[in-house]
XYZ file of C-alpha atoms in Angstrom:
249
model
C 77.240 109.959 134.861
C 73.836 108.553 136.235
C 72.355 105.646 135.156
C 68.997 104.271 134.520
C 69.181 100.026 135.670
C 66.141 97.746 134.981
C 65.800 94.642 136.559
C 63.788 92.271 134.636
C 62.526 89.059 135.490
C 59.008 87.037 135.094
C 57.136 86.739 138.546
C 58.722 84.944 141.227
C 62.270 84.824 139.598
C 63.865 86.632 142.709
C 64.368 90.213 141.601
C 63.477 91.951 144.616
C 66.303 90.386 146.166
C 68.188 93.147 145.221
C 66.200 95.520 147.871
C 68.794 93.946 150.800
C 71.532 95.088 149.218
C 70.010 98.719 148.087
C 68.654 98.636 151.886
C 72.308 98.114 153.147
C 73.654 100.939 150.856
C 71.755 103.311 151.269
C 71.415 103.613 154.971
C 72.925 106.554 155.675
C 71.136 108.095 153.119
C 67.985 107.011 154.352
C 68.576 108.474 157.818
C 69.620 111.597 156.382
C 65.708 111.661 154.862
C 64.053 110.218 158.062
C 64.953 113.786 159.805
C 64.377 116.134 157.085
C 61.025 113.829 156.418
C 60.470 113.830 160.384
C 60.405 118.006 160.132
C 58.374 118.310 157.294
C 55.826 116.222 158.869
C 55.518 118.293 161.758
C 55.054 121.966 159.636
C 52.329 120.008 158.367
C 51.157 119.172 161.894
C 51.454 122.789 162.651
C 49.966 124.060 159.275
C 47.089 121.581 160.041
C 46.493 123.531 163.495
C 47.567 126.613 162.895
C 45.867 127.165 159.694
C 47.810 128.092 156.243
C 47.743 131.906 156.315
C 48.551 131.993 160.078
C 51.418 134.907 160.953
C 52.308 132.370 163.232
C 53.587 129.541 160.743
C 57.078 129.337 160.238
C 58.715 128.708 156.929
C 58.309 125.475 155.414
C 61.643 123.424 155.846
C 63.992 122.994 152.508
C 66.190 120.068 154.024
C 67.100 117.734 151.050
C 65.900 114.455 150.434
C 68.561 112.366 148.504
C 66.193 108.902 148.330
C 62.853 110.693 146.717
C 60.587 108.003 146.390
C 59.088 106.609 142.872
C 55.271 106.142 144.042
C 54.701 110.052 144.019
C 53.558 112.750 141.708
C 56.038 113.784 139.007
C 56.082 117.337 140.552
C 57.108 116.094 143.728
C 60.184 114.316 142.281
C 61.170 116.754 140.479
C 60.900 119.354 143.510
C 63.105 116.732 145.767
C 65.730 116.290 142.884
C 66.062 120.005 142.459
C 66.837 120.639 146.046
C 69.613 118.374 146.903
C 72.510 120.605 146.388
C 73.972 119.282 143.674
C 74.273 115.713 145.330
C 73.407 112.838 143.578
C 69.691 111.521 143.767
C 68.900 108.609 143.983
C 65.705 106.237 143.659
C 64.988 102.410 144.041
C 61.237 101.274 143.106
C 60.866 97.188 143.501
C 57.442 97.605 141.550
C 57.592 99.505 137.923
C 53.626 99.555 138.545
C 53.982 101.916 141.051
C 55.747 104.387 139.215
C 53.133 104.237 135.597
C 50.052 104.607 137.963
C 51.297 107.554 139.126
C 52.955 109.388 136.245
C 49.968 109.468 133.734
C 50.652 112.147 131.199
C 54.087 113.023 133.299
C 55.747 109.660 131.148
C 57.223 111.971 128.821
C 58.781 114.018 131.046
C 60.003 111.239 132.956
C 61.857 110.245 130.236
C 63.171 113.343 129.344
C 64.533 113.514 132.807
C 66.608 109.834 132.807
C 67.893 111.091 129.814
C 69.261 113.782 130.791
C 70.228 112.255 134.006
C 72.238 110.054 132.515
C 73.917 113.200 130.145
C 74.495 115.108 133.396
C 73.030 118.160 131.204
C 71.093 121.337 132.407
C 67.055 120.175 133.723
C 64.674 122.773 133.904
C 60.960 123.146 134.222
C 58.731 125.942 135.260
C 54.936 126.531 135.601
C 52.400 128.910 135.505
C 51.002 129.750 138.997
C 52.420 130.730 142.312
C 51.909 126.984 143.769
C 53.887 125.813 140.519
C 57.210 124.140 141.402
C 60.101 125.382 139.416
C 63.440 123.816 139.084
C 66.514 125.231 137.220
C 69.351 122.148 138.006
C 72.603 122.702 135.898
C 73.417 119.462 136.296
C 70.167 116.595 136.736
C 72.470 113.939 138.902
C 69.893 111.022 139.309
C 70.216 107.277 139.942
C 66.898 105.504 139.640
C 66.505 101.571 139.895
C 63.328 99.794 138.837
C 62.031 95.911 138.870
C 59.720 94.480 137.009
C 58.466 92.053 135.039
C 59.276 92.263 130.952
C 55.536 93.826 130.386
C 55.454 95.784 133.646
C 59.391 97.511 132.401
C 57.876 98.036 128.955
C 54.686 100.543 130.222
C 57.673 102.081 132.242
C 59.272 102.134 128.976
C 57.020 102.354 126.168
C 59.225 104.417 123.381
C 62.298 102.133 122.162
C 62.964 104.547 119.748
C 64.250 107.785 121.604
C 67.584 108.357 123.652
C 66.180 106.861 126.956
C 66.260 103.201 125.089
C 70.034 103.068 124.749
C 70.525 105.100 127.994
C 69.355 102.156 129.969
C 71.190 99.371 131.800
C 68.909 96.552 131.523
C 69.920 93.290 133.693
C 67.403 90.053 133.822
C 67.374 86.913 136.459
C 67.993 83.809 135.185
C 64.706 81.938 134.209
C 63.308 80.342 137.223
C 60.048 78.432 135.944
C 61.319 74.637 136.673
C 63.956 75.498 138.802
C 63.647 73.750 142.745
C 62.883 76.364 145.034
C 65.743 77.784 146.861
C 65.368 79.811 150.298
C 66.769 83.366 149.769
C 69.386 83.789 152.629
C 69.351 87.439 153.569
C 72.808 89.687 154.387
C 74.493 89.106 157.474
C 74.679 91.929 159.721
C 78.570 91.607 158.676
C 78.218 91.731 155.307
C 75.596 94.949 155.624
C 78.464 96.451 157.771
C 80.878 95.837 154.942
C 78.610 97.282 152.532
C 78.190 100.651 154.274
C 81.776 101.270 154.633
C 82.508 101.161 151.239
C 79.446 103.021 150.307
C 80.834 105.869 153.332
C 84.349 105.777 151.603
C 82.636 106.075 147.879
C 80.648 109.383 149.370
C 84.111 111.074 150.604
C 85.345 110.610 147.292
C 85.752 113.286 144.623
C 86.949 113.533 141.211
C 87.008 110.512 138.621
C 88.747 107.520 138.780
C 91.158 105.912 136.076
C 90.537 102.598 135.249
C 92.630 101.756 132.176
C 92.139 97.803 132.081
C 88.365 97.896 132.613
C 88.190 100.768 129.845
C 90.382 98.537 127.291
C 87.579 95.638 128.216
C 85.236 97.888 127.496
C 86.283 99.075 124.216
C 86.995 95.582 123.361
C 83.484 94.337 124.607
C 82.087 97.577 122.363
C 84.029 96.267 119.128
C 83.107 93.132 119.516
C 79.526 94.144 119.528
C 80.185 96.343 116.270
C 81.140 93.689 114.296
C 78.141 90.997 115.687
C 75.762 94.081 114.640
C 77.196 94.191 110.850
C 77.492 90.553 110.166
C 74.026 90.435 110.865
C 72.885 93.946 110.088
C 71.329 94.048 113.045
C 70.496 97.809 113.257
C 68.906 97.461 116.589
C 72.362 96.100 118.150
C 74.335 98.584 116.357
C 72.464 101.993 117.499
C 72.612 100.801 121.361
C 76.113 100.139 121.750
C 76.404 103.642 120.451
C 76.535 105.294 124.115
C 78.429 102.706 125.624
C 81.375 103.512 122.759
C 80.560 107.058 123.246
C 81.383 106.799 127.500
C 84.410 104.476 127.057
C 85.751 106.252 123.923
C-alpha cells in the first residue's frame, strides 16, 4: 500500500525539518536519478546540436526515475511513475504551492492518482497525438509527501468529500506561536549512516510482514474511534476511520 502524508503546520512551526531525514533516506535513490537525469540531459545536449529529425540522434534514454519531482507538469509525473518497473515511486515536495501552480486543471487527476496509489489498483491514461504520453501501470505504487501550511494543504486538497480525503495521513507540528526559539540541530553524519542502512535492508526486502501486536493496536485504536464517532454522531469521524478498519481488518 502507498500512502499519501501531509504535514501541516502554520509558518515557521518547523515542518521542513522533515527534509533531513527524507534527504538521508532517500540517498540511494537519489543517485540512482542523478545518472539516469545526467543522460537525459545530454540527448538533450545532442538533440539541441544535432537537430530533432537528425538520422544521427540516438534513442532517447528510458532509465527510471524513482524520486520524480512535484514542481513539474502532470504529464511528466505521470510518464516517470509509469516507467519505473514496477518499483515504488516516490515524491517529497516541502512546498504544497509548488505542486497547485503547476497542476491547474491536472488537480483532478492528481487525485485520482493518490487514490489509486494508495489502492495499489490498475492507472491508466492515454492521449490523442503521437507526442501524447501514455501509461498503462497495473499496479500505481506511489509515495508522495507534502508540507504546508493548513490553507496551502487545503488548495492541494480542495474536495473533502471523495476517496482521496480518508486516503490521507495527515500529521501537524505542535503550535509554535509563543514558543522560545529553539535551534534545529541537523542529523549527524552517524545517524544519516544509520538511516540508510535500514532504508538498504527495507529495499532487499520482499513479501509482507506480520505484525500481530501493532494490528491488535490498531483494531483497538479503530474501535475506539467507532464508538467516539456514535456518541457524538460525528459522521465526519466515522466515514474516515473507514479505510484504516478496512487495512487492519
Amino acid at each position: 500500500m502507498s500512502k499519501c502524508i501531509c504535514i501541516m503546520g502554520e509558518s515557521g512551526s518547523g515542518k521542513g525539518a522533515i527534509a533531513d531525514v527524507v534527504m538521508a533516506w532517500s540517498q540511494k535513490l537519489r543517485d540512482g536519478d542523478k545518472e539516469a537525469l545526467a543522460m537525459e540531459e545530454e540527448w538533450r545536449q545532442l538533440r539541441r546540436t544535432k537537430g530533432g529529425g537528425s538520422k544521427e540522434l540516438p534513442p532517447k534514454p528510458n532509465m527510471p526515475v524513482r524520486m520524480p519531482t512535484m514542481n513539474s507538469t502532470l504529464p511528466q509525473v505521470v510518464s516517470r511513475i509509469g516507467n519505473t518497473g514496477g518499483l515504488h515511486a516516490f515524491s517529497f515536495c516541502e512546498e504544497a504551492d509548488e505542486v497547485t501552480s503547476r497542476l491547474g486543471s491536472g488537480c483532478n487527476e492528481f487525485s485520482s492518482m493518490l487514490r489509486k496509489s494508495y489502492d495499489g489498483a490498475m492507472y491508466e491514461r492515454e492521449t490523442v497525438g503521437a507526442d501524447g504520453i501514455n501509461v498503462h501501470v497495473d499496479s500505481l505504487r506511489w509515495n508522495a509527501v507534502f508540507c504546508g501550511t493548513p490553507d496551502a494543504l487545503a488548495r492541494l486538497v480542495p474536495n473533502v468529500t471523495d476517496g482521496l480525503a480518508n486516503r490521507l495521513y495527515i500529521a501537524t507540528t505542535p503550535d509554535n506561536t509563543f514558543a522560545k526559539q529553539e535551534k534545529v540541530t541537523p542529523l549527524t553524519n552517524a545517524q544519516k549512516e544509520y538511516i540508510q542502512r535500514v532504508c538498504e535492508l527495507l529495499m532487499l526486502m520482499k513479501g509482507r510482514i506480520q505484525l500481530p501486536k501493532l494490528e491488535k493496536t490498531a483494531q483497538k485504536w479503530v474501535e475506539d474511534l467507532r464508538q467516539e464517532s456514535a456518541a457524538q454522531n460525528d459522521r465526519v469521524l466515522a466515514r474516515a476511520r473507514m479505510r484504516a478498519f478496512h487495512q487492519v481488518g
